[in-house]
PDB file of C-alpha atoms in Angstrom:
ATOM      1  CA  MET Y  28     -13.464  16.072   1.207  1.00  0.00           C
ATOM      2  CA  LYS Y  29     -12.322  13.307   3.572  1.00  0.00           C
ATOM      3  CA  LYS Y  30      -9.541  12.303   1.156  1.00  0.00           C
ATOM      4  CA  ILE Y  31      -8.259  15.887   0.978  1.00  0.00           C
ATOM      5  CA  THR Y  32      -8.350  16.207   4.782  1.00  0.00           C
ATOM      6  CA  PHE Y  33      -6.542  12.860   5.145  1.00  0.00           C
ATOM      7  CA  LEU Y  34      -3.801  13.973   2.716  1.00  0.00           C
ATOM      8  CA  PHE Y  35      -3.495  17.388   4.427  1.00  0.00           C
ATOM      9  CA  ILE Y  36      -2.950  15.697   7.815  1.00  0.00           C
ATOM     10  CA  PHE Y  37      -0.233  13.453   6.299  1.00  0.00           C
ATOM     11  CA  ILE Y  38       1.595  16.395   4.747  1.00  0.00           C
ATOM     12  CA  SER Y  39       1.346  18.495   7.938  1.00  0.00           C
ATOM     13  CA  LEU Y  40       2.642  15.653  10.116  1.00  0.00           C
ATOM     14  CA  PHE Y  41       5.485  14.938   7.719  1.00  0.00           C
ATOM     15  CA  LEU Y  42       6.583  18.578   7.496  1.00  0.00           C
ATOM     16  CA  THR Y  43       6.353  19.011  11.273  1.00  0.00           C
ATOM     17  CA  LEU Y  44       8.512  15.956  11.908  1.00  0.00           C
ATOM     18  CA  SER Y  45      11.033  16.961   9.237  1.00  0.00           C
ATOM     19  CA  VAL Y  46      12.210  19.878  11.371  1.00  0.00           C
ATOM     20  CA  PHE Y  47      14.064  17.349  13.520  1.00  0.00           C
ATOM     21  CA  GLY Y  48      15.932  15.741  10.553  1.00  0.00           C
ATOM     22  CA  GLN Y  49      19.230  13.921  10.947  1.00  0.00           C
ATOM     23  CA  GLU Y  50      21.496  12.182   8.380  1.00  0.00           C
ATOM     24  CA  THR Y  51      20.074  10.530   5.254  1.00  0.00           C
ATOM     25  CA  THR Y  52      19.184   6.825   5.239  1.00  0.00           C
ATOM     26  CA  PHE Y  53      18.008   6.588   1.615  1.00  0.00           C
ATOM     27  CA  ASN Y  54      20.286   7.900  -1.132  1.00  0.00           C
ATOM     28  CA  LYS Y  55      20.683   8.069  -4.883  1.00  0.00           C
ATOM     29  CA  GLY Y  56      21.659   4.599  -6.118  1.00  0.00           C
ATOM     30  CA  ASP Y  57      20.046   2.726  -3.205  1.00  0.00           C
ATOM     31  CA  LYS Y  58      17.661  -0.137  -3.988  1.00  0.00           C
ATOM     32  CA  VAL Y  59      15.175  -1.201  -1.301  1.00  0.00           C
ATOM     33  CA  LEU Y  60      12.772  -4.134  -1.549  1.00  0.00           C
ATOM     34  CA  ASN Y  61       9.620  -3.771   0.596  1.00  0.00           C
ATOM     35  CA  ILE Y  62       7.453  -6.844   1.198  1.00  0.00           C
ATOM     36  CA  GLY Y  63       4.389  -6.244   3.345  1.00  0.00           C
ATOM     37  CA  ILE Y  64       0.986  -7.306   4.570  1.00  0.00           C
ATOM     38  CA  GLY Y  65      -1.937  -4.921   4.750  1.00  0.00           C
ATOM     39  CA  LEU Y  66      -3.569  -3.789   7.955  1.00  0.00           C
ATOM     40  CA  GLY Y  67      -7.256  -3.256   7.281  1.00  0.00           C
ATOM     41  CA  GLY Y  68      -8.478  -3.636   3.749  1.00  0.00           C
ATOM     42  CA  ARG Y  69     -10.425  -1.059   1.808  1.00  0.00           C
ATOM     43  CA  TYR Y  70     -11.549  -3.591  -0.804  1.00  0.00           C
ATOM     44  CA  TYR Y  71     -14.375  -6.062  -0.149  1.00  0.00           C
ATOM     45  CA  SER Y  72     -15.395  -5.402   3.420  1.00  0.00           C
ATOM     46  CA  GLY Y  73     -18.700  -5.323   5.235  1.00  0.00           C
ATOM     47  CA  THR Y  74     -21.524  -7.704   6.028  1.00  0.00           C
ATOM     48  CA  GLY Y  75     -21.222 -11.042   4.233  1.00  0.00           C
ATOM     49  CA  TYR Y  76     -17.556 -10.610   3.254  1.00  0.00           C
ATOM     50  CA  SER Y  77     -14.666 -12.692   4.548  1.00  0.00           C
ATOM     51  CA  THR Y  78     -11.024 -12.248   3.566  1.00  0.00           C
ATOM     52  CA  THR Y  79      -9.472 -15.203   1.767  1.00  0.00           C
ATOM     53  CA  VAL Y  80      -6.117 -13.513   1.049  1.00  0.00           C
ATOM     54  CA  PRO Y  81      -5.150 -10.487   3.163  1.00  0.00           C
ATOM     55  CA  PRO Y  82      -3.703  -7.456   1.343  1.00  0.00           C
ATOM     56  CA  ILE Y  83      -0.103  -8.274   0.394  1.00  0.00           C
ATOM     57  CA  SER Y  84       2.313  -6.083  -1.538  1.00  0.00           C
ATOM     58  CA  ALA Y  85       5.839  -5.689  -2.839  1.00  0.00           C
ATOM     59  CA  SER Y  86       7.795  -2.775  -4.242  1.00  0.00           C
ATOM     60  CA  LEU Y  87      11.406  -2.219  -5.300  1.00  0.00           C
ATOM     61  CA  GLU Y  88      12.420   1.401  -4.735  1.00  0.00           C
ATOM     62  CA  PHE Y  89      15.331   3.020  -6.554  1.00  0.00           C
ATOM     63  CA  GLY Y  90      16.975   6.165  -5.165  1.00  0.00           C
ATOM     64  CA  VAL Y  91      17.114   8.647  -8.051  1.00  0.00           C
ATOM     65  CA  ALA Y  92      18.060  11.922  -6.321  1.00  0.00           C
ATOM     66  CA  ASP Y  93      19.607  12.965  -3.020  1.00  0.00           C
ATOM     67  CA  GLY Y  94      20.967  16.114  -1.424  1.00  0.00           C
ATOM     68  CA  LEU Y  95      17.465  17.608  -1.336  1.00  0.00           C
ATOM     69  CA  ALA Y  96      16.042  19.762   1.500  1.00  0.00           C
ATOM     70  CA  GLY Y  97      19.362  20.879   2.918  1.00  0.00           C
ATOM     71  CA  GLY Y  98      21.082  17.553   2.249  1.00  0.00           C
ATOM     72  CA  LYS Y  99      18.693  15.511   4.384  1.00  0.00           C
ATOM     73  CA  GLY Y 100      16.166  14.640   1.660  1.00  0.00           C
ATOM     74  CA  SER Y 101      16.064  12.238  -1.260  1.00  0.00           C
ATOM     75  CA  PHE Y 102      13.617  10.963  -3.859  1.00  0.00           C
ATOM     76  CA  GLY Y 103      12.874   7.428  -5.025  1.00  0.00           C
ATOM     77  CA  VAL Y 104      10.658   5.631  -7.528  1.00  0.00           C
ATOM     78  CA  ALA Y 105       9.374   2.071  -7.326  1.00  0.00           C
ATOM     79  CA  PRO Y 106       7.335  -0.419  -9.307  1.00  0.00           C
ATOM     80  CA  TYR Y 107       4.557  -1.787  -7.070  1.00  0.00           C
ATOM     81  CA  ILE Y 108       2.259  -4.817  -6.993  1.00  0.00           C
ATOM     82  CA  GLY Y 109      -0.449  -5.620  -4.438  1.00  0.00           C
ATOM     83  CA  TYR Y 110      -3.078  -8.363  -4.166  1.00  0.00           C
ATOM     84  CA  THR Y 111      -6.100  -9.164  -1.997  1.00  0.00           C
ATOM     85  CA  ALA Y 112      -9.067 -11.537  -2.249  1.00  0.00           C
ATOM     86  CA  SER Y 113     -12.372 -11.999  -0.437  1.00  0.00           C
ATOM     87  CA  LYS Y 114     -15.468 -14.145  -0.484  1.00  0.00           C
ATOM     88  CA  TYR Y 115     -18.989 -12.792  -0.312  1.00  0.00           C
ATOM     89  CA  LYS Y 116     -21.655 -15.173   0.987  1.00  0.00           C
ATOM     90  CA  TYR Y 117     -25.215 -14.174   0.164  1.00  0.00           C
ATOM     91  CA  SER Y 118     -26.656 -15.736   3.324  1.00  0.00           C
ATOM     92  CA  PRO Y 119     -25.274 -17.837   6.200  1.00  0.00           C
ATOM     93  CA  ASN Y 120     -27.777 -20.584   5.283  1.00  0.00           C
ATOM     94  CA  VAL Y 121     -27.074 -20.683   1.537  1.00  0.00           C
ATOM     95  CA  ASP Y 122     -23.802 -21.704  -0.137  1.00  0.00           C
ATOM     96  CA  TRP Y 123     -23.955 -19.055  -2.865  1.00  0.00           C
ATOM     97  CA  GLY Y 124     -22.042 -15.850  -3.441  1.00  0.00           C
ATOM     98  CA  TYR Y 125     -19.020 -14.369  -5.154  1.00  0.00           C
ATOM     99  CA  ASN Y 126     -15.225 -14.634  -4.964  1.00  0.00           C
ATOM    100  CA  TYR Y 127     -13.547 -11.272  -5.547  1.00  0.00           C
ATOM    101  CA  SER Y 128      -9.911 -10.339  -6.076  1.00  0.00           C
ATOM    102  CA  SER Y 129      -7.911  -7.194  -6.807  1.00  0.00           C
ATOM    103  CA  THR Y 130      -4.418  -6.979  -8.229  1.00  0.00           C
ATOM    104  CA  VAL Y 131      -2.970  -3.465  -8.186  1.00  0.00           C
ATOM    105  CA  VAL Y 132       0.083  -2.654 -10.306  1.00  0.00           C
ATOM    106  CA  GLY Y 133       1.612   0.776 -10.354  1.00  0.00           C
ATOM    107  CA  LEU Y 134       4.514   3.154  -9.978  1.00  0.00           C
ATOM    108  CA  ARG Y 135       5.295   4.921  -6.715  1.00  0.00           C
ATOM    109  CA  GLY Y 136       7.245   8.091  -6.079  1.00  0.00           C
ATOM    110  CA  ALA Y 137       8.397   9.086  -2.583  1.00  0.00           C
ATOM    111  CA  PHE Y 138      10.197  11.993  -0.939  1.00  0.00           C
ATOM    112  CA  HIS Y 139      12.411  10.773   1.928  1.00  0.00           C
ATOM    113  CA  TYR Y 140      13.628  12.790   4.876  1.00  0.00           C
ATOM    114  CA  ALA Y 141      15.966  11.453   7.566  1.00  0.00           C
ATOM    115  CA  LEU Y 142      14.768  11.836  11.159  1.00  0.00           C
ATOM    116  CA  ALA Y 143      17.420   9.665  12.811  1.00  0.00           C
ATOM    117  CA  SER Y 144      20.446   7.621  11.742  1.00  0.00           C
ATOM    118  CA  LYS Y 145      18.456   4.354  11.331  1.00  0.00           C
ATOM    119  CA  LEU Y 146      15.048   5.856  10.519  1.00  0.00           C
ATOM    120  CA  ASP Y 147      13.935   6.618   6.956  1.00  0.00           C
ATOM    121  CA  THR Y 148      10.656   8.567   6.785  1.00  0.00           C
ATOM    122  CA  TYR Y 149       8.863   9.256   3.531  1.00  0.00           C
ATOM    123  CA  LEU Y 150       5.744  10.660   1.906  1.00  0.00           C
ATOM    124  CA  GLY Y 151       4.567   9.569  -1.513  1.00  0.00           C
ATOM    125  CA  LEU Y 152       2.030   8.811  -4.193  1.00  0.00           C
ATOM    126  CA  MET Y 153       1.313   5.685  -6.242  1.00  0.00           C
ATOM    127  CA  LEU Y 154      -0.507   5.732  -9.586  1.00  0.00           C
ATOM    128  CA  GLY Y 155      -1.533   2.474 -11.204  1.00  0.00           C
ATOM    129  CA  TYR Y 156      -4.179   0.076 -12.419  1.00  0.00           C
ATOM    130  CA  ASN Y 157      -6.514  -2.134 -10.361  1.00  0.00           C
ATOM    131  CA  ILE Y 158      -7.325  -5.464 -12.034  1.00  0.00           C
ATOM    132  CA  VAL Y 159     -10.582  -6.698 -10.479  1.00  0.00           C
ATOM    133  CA  SER Y 160     -12.115 -10.145 -10.818  1.00  0.00           C
ATOM    134  CA  ALA Y 161     -15.459 -11.530  -9.600  1.00  0.00           C
ATOM    135  CA  LYS Y 162     -16.763 -15.055 -10.001  1.00  0.00           C
ATOM    136  CA  GLU Y 163     -19.951 -16.601  -8.693  1.00  0.00           C
ATOM    137  CA  TYR Y 164     -19.846 -19.844  -6.700  1.00  0.00           C
ATOM    138  CA  GLY Y 165     -22.622 -22.183  -5.537  1.00  0.00           C
ATOM    139  CA  ALA Y 166     -26.123 -22.461  -6.936  1.00  0.00           C
ATOM    140  CA  ASN Y 167     -28.429 -19.445  -7.093  1.00  0.00           C
ATOM    141  CA  GLY Y 168     -31.395 -21.455  -8.306  1.00  0.00           C
ATOM    142  CA  THR Y 169     -31.098 -20.482 -11.991  1.00  0.00           C
ATOM    143  CA  GLY Y 170     -28.320 -22.878 -12.960  1.00  0.00           C
ATOM    144  CA  ILE Y 171     -26.443 -19.970 -14.537  1.00  0.00           C
ATOM    145  CA  VAL Y 172     -22.954 -19.165 -13.268  1.00  0.00           C
ATOM    146  CA  TYR Y 173     -22.069 -15.497 -13.623  1.00  0.00           C
ATOM    147  CA  SER Y 174     -18.636 -13.943 -13.702  1.00  0.00           C
ATOM    148  CA  ALA Y 175     -17.626 -10.331 -14.069  1.00  0.00           C
ATOM    149  CA  SER Y 176     -14.625  -8.101 -13.850  1.00  0.00           C
ATOM    150  CA  SER Y 177     -14.193  -4.393 -13.441  1.00  0.00           C
ATOM    151  CA  SER Y 178     -10.785  -2.803 -13.628  1.00  0.00           C
ATOM    152  CA  GLY Y 179      -9.552   0.762 -13.647  1.00  0.00           C
ATOM    153  CA  PHE Y 180      -7.307   3.523 -12.364  1.00  0.00           C
ATOM    154  CA  ALA Y 181      -5.866   3.136  -8.837  1.00  0.00           C
ATOM    155  CA  TRP Y 182      -3.994   5.585  -6.636  1.00  0.00           C
ATOM    156  CA  ASP Y 183      -2.487   5.668  -3.163  1.00  0.00           C
ATOM    157  CA  GLY Y 184      -1.217   8.526  -1.012  1.00  0.00           C
ATOM    158  CA  PHE Y 185       1.013   7.235   1.789  1.00  0.00           C
ATOM    159  CA  LEU Y 186       3.185   8.210   4.726  1.00  0.00           C
ATOM    160  CA  GLY Y 187       5.789   5.700   5.815  1.00  0.00           C
ATOM    161  CA  ALA Y 188       8.839   4.921   7.876  1.00  0.00           C
ATOM    162  CA  ARG Y 189      11.558   2.299   7.659  1.00  0.00           C
ATOM    163  CA  TYR Y 190      13.692   1.403  10.663  1.00  0.00           C
ATOM    164  CA  TYR Y 191      16.950  -0.413   9.903  1.00  0.00           C
ATOM    165  CA  PHE Y 192      18.142  -2.979  12.447  1.00  0.00           C
ATOM    166  CA  THR Y 193      21.275  -3.572  10.351  1.00  0.00           C
ATOM    167  CA  PRO Y 194      22.630  -1.579   7.387  1.00  0.00           C
ATOM    168  CA  LYS Y 195      20.742  -3.898   4.982  1.00  0.00           C
ATOM    169  CA  PHE Y 196      17.673  -5.143   6.907  1.00  0.00           C
ATOM    170  CA  GLY Y 197      14.770  -3.273   8.454  1.00  0.00           C
ATOM    171  CA  ALA Y 198      11.030  -3.076   9.005  1.00  0.00           C
ATOM    172  CA  PHE Y 199       8.562  -0.601   7.558  1.00  0.00           C
ATOM    173  CA  LEU Y 200       5.123   0.788   8.369  1.00  0.00           C
ATOM    174  CA  GLU Y 201       2.977   2.781   5.951  1.00  0.00           C
ATOM    175  CA  LEU Y 202      -0.368   4.481   6.363  1.00  0.00           C
ATOM    176  CA  GLY Y 203      -2.400   5.514   3.365  1.00  0.00           C
ATOM    177  CA  TYR Y 204      -5.144   4.756   0.937  1.00  0.00           C
ATOM    178  CA  GLY Y 205      -3.747   1.759  -0.928  1.00  0.00           C
ATOM    179  CA  ILE Y 206      -4.650  -1.914  -1.020  1.00  0.00           C
ATOM    180  CA  GLY Y 207      -4.825  -1.621   2.778  1.00  0.00           C
ATOM    181  CA  TYR Y 208      -5.142   1.368   5.101  1.00  0.00           C
ATOM    182  CA  GLY Y 209      -1.848   0.357   6.608  1.00  0.00           C
ATOM    183  CA  ASN Y 210       1.034  -1.818   5.497  1.00  0.00           C
ATOM    184  CA  LEU Y 211       3.623  -3.551   7.705  1.00  0.00           C
ATOM    185  CA  GLY Y 212       6.591  -5.553   6.490  1.00  0.00           C
ATOM    186  CA  VAL Y 213      10.305  -5.983   5.900  1.00  0.00           C
ATOM    187  CA  ALA Y 214      12.674  -3.692   4.001  1.00  0.00           C
ATOM    188  CA  ILE Y 215      15.832  -5.123   2.431  1.00  0.00           C
ATOM    189  CA  LYS Y 216      18.563  -2.932   0.907  1.00  0.00           C
ATOM    190  CA  LEU Y 217      19.977  -4.682  -2.136  1.00  0.00           C
TER     191      LEU Y 217
END
């Protein structure tokens, strides 16, 4: 239920803001590279966990349609990759635990709507695969070193904005349910 409420709030906010739309900032034929770092991780958190690699991600979005929503909207698709790693320590006094990592690969789709001449706002969905790895470190008293992996379907609903400082360079912020709860980084039009 929380996921549905979260998505409903995103959609409501996006539609409310879209009333104030301006000219488009993302068009058919555009290519934008996003490179970001996650703000708050949803993987491997809690007591005993420490982040060894913060959530990092990259995507290359291609504009495939424009002229939508009265000429102010467009649609893009992007391959996506994200990575994060953490260490779990069983006890502060014992050097034993697990190293975990997640690599998420997927395809994103996003609807863009211009709010201002340098601001590109968007709402989207990513579907992909989460490659998980776990490996034991230290001695647990048995002399046996365990390793395991568990991989599967991954998804992300997100709301984002890019602000362009120049025609080719900008910054972006996304909120969602991906490799991090938020993502902050640079956007480069190619």
